[in-house]
Coordinates of C-alpha atoms in Angstrom, one line a residue:
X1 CA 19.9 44.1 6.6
X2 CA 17.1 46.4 5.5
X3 CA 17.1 44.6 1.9
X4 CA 17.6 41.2 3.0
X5 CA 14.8 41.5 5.7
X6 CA 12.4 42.9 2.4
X7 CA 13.3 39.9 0.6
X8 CA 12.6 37.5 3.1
X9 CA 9.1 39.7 3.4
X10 CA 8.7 39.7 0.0
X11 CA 9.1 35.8 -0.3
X12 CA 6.9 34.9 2.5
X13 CA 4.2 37.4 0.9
X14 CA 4.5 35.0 -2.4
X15 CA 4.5 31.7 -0.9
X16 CA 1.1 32.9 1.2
X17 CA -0.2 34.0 -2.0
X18 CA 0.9 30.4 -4.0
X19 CA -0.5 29.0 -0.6
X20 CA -3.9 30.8 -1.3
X21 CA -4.4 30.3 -4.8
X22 CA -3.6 26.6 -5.5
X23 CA -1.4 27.3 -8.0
X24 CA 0.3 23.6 -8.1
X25 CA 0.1 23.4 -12.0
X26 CA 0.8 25.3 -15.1
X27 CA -2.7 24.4 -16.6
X28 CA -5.1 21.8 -17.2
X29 CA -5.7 20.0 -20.0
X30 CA -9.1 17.9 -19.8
X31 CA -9.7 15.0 -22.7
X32 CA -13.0 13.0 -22.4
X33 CA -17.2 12.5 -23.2
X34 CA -19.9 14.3 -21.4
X35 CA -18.6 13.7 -18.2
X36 CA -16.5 16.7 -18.8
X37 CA -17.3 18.5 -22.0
X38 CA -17.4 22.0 -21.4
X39 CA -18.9 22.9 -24.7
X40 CA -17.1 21.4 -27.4
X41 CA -20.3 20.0 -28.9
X42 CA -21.7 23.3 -28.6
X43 CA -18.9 26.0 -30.1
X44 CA -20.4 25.5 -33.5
X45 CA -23.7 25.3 -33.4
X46 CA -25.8 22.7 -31.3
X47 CA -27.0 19.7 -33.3
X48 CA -30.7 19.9 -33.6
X49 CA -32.6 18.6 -30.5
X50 CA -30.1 18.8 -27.7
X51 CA -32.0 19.0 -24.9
X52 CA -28.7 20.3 -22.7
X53 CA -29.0 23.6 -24.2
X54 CA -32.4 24.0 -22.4
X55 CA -33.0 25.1 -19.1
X56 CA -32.8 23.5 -16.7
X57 CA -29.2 22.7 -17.7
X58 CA -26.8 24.9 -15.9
X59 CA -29.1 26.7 -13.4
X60 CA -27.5 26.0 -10.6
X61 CA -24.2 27.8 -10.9
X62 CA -23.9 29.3 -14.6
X63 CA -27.7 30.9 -14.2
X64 CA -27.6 29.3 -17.8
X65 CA -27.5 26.3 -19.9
X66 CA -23.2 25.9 -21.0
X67 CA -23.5 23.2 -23.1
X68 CA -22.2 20.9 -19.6
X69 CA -24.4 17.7 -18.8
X70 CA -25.5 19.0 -15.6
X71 CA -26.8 21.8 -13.4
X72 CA -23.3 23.4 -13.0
X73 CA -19.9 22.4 -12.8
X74 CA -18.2 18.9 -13.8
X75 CA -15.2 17.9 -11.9
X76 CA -12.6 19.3 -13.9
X77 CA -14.4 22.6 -13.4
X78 CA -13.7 21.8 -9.4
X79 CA -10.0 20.7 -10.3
X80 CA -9.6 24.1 -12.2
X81 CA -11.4 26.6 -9.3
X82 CA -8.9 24.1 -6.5
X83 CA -5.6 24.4 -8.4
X84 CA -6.3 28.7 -9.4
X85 CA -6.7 28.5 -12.8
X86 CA -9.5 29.5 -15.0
X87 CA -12.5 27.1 -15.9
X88 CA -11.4 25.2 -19.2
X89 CA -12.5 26.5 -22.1
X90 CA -13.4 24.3 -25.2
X91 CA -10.5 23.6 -27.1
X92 CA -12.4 24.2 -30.5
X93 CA -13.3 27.7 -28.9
X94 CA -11.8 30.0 -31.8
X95 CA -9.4 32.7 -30.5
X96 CA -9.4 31.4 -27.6
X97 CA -6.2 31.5 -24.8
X98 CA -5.2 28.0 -23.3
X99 CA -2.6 28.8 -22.4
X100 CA -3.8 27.6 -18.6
X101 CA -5.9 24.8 -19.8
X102 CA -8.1 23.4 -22.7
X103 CA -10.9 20.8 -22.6
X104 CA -10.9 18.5 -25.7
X105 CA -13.5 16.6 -24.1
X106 CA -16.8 16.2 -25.9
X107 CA -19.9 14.7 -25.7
X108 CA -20.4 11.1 -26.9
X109 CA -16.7 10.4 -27.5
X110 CA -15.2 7.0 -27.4
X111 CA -11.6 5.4 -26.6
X112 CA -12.1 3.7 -30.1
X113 CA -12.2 5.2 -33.5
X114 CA -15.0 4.5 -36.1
X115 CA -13.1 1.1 -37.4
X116 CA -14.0 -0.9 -34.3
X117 CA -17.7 0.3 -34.4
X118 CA -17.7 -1.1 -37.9
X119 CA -15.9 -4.2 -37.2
X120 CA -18.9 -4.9 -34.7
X121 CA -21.3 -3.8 -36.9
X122 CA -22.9 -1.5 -34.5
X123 CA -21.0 1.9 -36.7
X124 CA -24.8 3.3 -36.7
X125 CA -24.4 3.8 -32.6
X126 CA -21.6 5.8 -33.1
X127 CA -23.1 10.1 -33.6
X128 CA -20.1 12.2 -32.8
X129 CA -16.8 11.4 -34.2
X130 CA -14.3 12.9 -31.7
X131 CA -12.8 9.4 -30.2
X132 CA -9.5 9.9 -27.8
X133 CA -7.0 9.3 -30.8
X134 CA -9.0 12.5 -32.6
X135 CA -8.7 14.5 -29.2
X136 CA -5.1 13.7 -28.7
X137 CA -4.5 15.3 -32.5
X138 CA -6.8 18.7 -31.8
X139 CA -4.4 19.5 -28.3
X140 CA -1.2 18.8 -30.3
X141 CA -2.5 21.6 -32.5
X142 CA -3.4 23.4 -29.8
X143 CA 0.3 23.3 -28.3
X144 CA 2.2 25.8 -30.9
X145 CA 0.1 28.3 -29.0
X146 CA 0.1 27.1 -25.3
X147 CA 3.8 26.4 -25.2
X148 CA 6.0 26.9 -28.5
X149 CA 8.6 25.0 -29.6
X150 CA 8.7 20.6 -28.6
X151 CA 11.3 21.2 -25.8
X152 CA 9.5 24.4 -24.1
X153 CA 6.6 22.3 -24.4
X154 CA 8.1 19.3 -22.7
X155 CA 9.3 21.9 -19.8
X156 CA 5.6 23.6 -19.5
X157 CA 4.0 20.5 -19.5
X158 CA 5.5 18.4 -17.0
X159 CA 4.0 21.3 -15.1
X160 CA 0.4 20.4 -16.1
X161 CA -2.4 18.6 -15.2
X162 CA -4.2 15.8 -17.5
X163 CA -7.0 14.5 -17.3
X164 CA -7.9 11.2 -19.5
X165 CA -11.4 10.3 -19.0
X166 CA -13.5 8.9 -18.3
X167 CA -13.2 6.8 -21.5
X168 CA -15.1 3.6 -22.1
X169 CA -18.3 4.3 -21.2
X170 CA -19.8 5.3 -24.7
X171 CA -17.7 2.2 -26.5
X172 CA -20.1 -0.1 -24.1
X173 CA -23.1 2.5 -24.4
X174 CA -22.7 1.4 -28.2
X175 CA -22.5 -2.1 -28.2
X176 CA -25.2 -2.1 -25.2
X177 CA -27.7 -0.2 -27.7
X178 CA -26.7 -1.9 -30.6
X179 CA -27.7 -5.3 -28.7
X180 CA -24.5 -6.7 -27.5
X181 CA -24.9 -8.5 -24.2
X182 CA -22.9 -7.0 -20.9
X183 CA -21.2 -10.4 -21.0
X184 CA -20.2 -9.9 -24.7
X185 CA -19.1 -6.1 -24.2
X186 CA -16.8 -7.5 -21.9
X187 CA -15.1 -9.1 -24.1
X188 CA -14.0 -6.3 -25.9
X189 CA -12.8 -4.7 -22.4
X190 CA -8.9 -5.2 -23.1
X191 CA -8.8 -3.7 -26.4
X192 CA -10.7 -0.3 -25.0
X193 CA -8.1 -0.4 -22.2
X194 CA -4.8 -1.3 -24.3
X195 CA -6.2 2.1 -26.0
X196 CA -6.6 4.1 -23.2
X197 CA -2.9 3.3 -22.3
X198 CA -1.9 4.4 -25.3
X199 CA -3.1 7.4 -24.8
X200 CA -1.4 7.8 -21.9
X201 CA 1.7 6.9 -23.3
X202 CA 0.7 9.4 -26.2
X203 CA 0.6 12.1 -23.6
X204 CA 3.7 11.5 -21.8
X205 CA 5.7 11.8 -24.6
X206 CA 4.5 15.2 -25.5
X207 CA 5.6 16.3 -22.1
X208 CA 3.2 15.3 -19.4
X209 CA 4.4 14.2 -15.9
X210 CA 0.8 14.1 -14.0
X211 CA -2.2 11.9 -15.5
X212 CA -5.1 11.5 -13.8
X213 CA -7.0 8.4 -15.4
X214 CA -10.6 7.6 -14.0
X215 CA -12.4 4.6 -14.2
X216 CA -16.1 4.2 -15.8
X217 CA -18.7 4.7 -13.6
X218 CA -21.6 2.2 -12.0
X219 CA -24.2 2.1 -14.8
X220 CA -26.1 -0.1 -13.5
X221 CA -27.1 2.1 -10.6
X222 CA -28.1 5.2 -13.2
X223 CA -31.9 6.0 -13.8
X224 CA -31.2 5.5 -17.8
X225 CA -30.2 1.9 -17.6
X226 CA -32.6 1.0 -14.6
X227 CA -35.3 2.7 -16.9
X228 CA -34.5 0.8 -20.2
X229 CA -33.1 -2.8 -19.2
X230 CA -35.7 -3.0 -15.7
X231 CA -36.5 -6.6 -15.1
X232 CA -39.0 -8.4 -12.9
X233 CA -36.4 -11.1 -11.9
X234 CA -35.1 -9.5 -8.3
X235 CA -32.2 -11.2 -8.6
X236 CA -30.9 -9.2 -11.6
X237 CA -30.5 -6.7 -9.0
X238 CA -28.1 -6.2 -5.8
X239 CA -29.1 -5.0 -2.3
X240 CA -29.3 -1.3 -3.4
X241 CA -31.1 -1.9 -6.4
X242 CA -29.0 -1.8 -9.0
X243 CA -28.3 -3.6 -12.3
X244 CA -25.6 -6.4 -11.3
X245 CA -24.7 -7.5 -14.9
X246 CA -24.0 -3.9 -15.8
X247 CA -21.5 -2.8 -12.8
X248 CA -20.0 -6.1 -13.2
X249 CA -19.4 -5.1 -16.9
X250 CA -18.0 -1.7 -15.7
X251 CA -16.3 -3.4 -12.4
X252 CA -14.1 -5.5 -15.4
X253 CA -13.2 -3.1 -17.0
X254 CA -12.0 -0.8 -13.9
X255 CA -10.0 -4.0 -12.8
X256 CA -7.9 -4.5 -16.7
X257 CA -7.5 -0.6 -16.4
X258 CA -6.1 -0.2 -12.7
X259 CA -4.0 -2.9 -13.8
X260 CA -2.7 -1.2 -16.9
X261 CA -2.1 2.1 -14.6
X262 CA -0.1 0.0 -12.3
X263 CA 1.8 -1.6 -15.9
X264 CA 2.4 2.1 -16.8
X265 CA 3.6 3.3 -13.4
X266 CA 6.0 1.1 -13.7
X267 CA 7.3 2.0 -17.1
X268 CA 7.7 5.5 -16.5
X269 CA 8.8 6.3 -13.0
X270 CA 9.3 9.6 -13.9
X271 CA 5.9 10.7 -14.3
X272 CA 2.6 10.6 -11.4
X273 CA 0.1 8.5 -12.9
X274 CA -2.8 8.3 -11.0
X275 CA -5.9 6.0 -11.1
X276 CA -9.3 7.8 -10.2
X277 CA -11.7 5.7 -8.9
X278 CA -15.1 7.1 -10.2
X279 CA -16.8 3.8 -9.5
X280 CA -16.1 3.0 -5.6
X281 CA -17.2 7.1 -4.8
X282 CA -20.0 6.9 -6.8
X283 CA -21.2 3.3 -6.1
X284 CA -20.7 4.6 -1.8
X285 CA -23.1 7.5 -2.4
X286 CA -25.5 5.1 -3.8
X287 CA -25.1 2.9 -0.6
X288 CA -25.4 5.6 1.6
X289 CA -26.8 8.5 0.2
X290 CA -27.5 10.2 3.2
X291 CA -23.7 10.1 4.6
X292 CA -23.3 12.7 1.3
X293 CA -26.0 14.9 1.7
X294 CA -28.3 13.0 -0.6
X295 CA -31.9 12.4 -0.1
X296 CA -32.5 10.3 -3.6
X297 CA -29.8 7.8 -5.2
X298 CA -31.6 6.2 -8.1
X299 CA -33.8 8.8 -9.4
X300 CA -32.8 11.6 -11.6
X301 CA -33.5 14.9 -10.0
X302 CA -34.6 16.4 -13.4
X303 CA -37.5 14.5 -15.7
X304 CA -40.7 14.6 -16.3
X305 CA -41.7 12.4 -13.3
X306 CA -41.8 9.4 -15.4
X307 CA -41.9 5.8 -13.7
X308 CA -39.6 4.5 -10.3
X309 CA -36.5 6.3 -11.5
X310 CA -38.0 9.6 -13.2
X311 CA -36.6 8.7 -17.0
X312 CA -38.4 8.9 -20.0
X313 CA -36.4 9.0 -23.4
X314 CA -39.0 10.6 -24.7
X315 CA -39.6 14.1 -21.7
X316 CA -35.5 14.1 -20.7
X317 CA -34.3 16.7 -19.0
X318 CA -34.7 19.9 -21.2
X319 CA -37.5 18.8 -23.1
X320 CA -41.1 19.9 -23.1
X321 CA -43.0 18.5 -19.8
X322 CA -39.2 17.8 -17.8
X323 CA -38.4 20.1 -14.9
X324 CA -36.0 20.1 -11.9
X325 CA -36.5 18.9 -8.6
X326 CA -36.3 21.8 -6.0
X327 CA -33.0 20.7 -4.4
X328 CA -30.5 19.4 -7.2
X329 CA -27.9 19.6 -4.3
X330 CA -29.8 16.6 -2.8
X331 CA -29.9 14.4 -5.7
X332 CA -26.7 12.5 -7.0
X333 CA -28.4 11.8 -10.8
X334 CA -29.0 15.0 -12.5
X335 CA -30.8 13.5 -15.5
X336 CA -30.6 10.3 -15.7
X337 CA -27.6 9.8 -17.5
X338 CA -25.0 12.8 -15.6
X339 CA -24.6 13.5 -11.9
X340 CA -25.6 16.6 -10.4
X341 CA -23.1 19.2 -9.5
X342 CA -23.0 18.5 -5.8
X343 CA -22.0 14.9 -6.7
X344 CA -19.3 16.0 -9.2
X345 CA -17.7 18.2 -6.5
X346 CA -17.6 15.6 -3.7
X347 CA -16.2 13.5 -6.5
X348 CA -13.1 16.0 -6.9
X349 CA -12.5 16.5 -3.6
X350 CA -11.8 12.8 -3.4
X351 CA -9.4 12.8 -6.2
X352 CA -7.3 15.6 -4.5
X353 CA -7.5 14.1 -1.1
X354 CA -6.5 10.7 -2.5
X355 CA -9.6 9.0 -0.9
X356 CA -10.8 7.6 -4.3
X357 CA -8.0 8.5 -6.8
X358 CA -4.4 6.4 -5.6
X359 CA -2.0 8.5 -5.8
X360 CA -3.7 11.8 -4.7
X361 CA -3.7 14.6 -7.2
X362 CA -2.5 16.2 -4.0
X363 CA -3.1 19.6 -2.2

């Protein structure tokens, strides 16, 4: 009785401490652009003049500039501290152990490889070639080390966590700055999701049971975009002041997606595949700002106090003459181009909840 009352103890001890530590998944394995990047871009070397190695980058939490687009942690920094596993390391980190997650995210990636830059004639907009295809081929070599041989791998990571995105914001960044229309990016929407599915499809047959895919996000509400394509014509802009023709660019291609997640659900039942919604959560703290803790929407907290939205390309954040505003907490645009860290863990919380990601990544 004595044993048997010590198991029972010694059970109840371990599910409190599972209970405690969010220990749901393996690992968590993180593809995307600087949305996520944990310092990819950075392991080598930082290419010369980028500003996110600077202070004010990273003061928030790290004390430090990390090589992340922001004053501290990205979401999947808030998915790895929820779950109890380690903040992901860069996956080109040399010696590094990932065995509980790796970030293949990095800065300026696209869904689509080099070819369809060309094709548009735009190949010039493209600086960093580490597109999803590319990131897909540095975590299978990554997975002789995580997990060994194709069937323990299939075991371990149907235990996991992936994260796929965002992607498609830098494939319309391009053709946007390489003079395409929102209208004409659009129509190159399907092929960018077809990809993205594909790389879903990629995943799951390494092994992976639960995909979170996001959505792009509102550009047409972010300082960077209000700052380069402003217009006197009040009717280029909606009720909260933001760019119409742009969110309806990134509204389109949230729709073909959501309806390729649905298209993919249905093909493999086995697997969670779950559709964040980065747009909705992100577009509701612009409406109401204050219901978040947010006392600016549209300007960037960092900058050098330049114009209605405080972006300049030339005095961004972490160049000579840019500073922080005193309370990055209260601001949802860190720079103009990223969100602050108090946006990016509000954001998380809704993809665990299931408030903005359907299903739930779940508790």
């Amino acid at each position: 009785m004595a044993a048997a009352r010590l198991v029972v103890a010694f059970l109840a001890v371990s599910s409190a401490f599972l209970a405690v530590s969010g220990q749901k998944f393996n690992a968590i394995f993180s593809f995307g652009d600087s949305m996520s990047d944990t310092g990819n871009l950075c392991v080598n070397g930082a290419p010369a003049g980028l500003t996110l190695t600077q202070p004010p980058y990273g003061e928030t939490f790290f004390g430090r500039a990390t090589c992340r687009c922001s004053d501290g942690r990205l979401v999947v920094d808030f998915l790895a501290e929820k779950y109890g596993l380690p903040l992901l390391k860069p996956s080109k980190q040399g010696g590094a152990d990932f065995k509980k997650g790796a970030n293949m995210a990095i800065i300026g990636a696209t869904t689509m490889d080099s070819g369809f830059f060309q094709s548009l004639g735009i190949a010039d907009k493209i600086w960093n070639n580490g597109p999803l295809n590319t990131q897909i081929q540095w975590f299978k070599q990554l997975m002789p080390s995580i997990c060994g041989s194709t069937q323990a791998c299939k075991s371990y990571l149907s235990k996991s966590l992936f994260v796929l995105g965002e992607f498609g914001g830098n494939d319309y960044n391009a053709m946007t700055f390489g003079g395409y229309s929102p209208e004409q990016a659009s129509g190159q929407s399907g092929t960018i999701v077809d990809a993205i599915g594909k790389g879903v499809e990629q995943l799951i047959a390494l092994g992976a049971a639960n995909v979170v895919v996001p959505g792009v996000l509102p550009v047409g509400c972010f300082p960077i975009y209000l700052t380069l394509y402003q217009t006197s014509n009040a009717g280029d802009y909606d009720q909260y002041g933001c760019l119409k023709r742009f969110n309806a660019l990134s509204a389109q291609h949230n729709q073909l997606l959501q309806s390729k997640v649905t298209s993919l659900q249905g093909r493999y039942p086995g697997a969670r595949i779950m559709y964040a919604d980065f747009y909705s959560h992100v577009y509701d703290m612009v409406r109401s700002p204050g219901s978040y803790g947010f006392s600016t929407n549209l300007q960037a907290c960092c900058g050098a106090g330049g114009g209605k939205y405080n972006y300049q390309n030339g005095a961004r954040c972490g160049m000579a003459g840019a500073s922080a505003c005193g309370n990055p907490a209260a601001s949802l645009s860190w720079d103009g181009i990223h969100l602050t860290e108090a946006a990016y863990k509000k954001i998380a919380d809704g993809w665990v909840s299931g408030a903005y990601c359907h299903p739930a990544i779940g508790a």
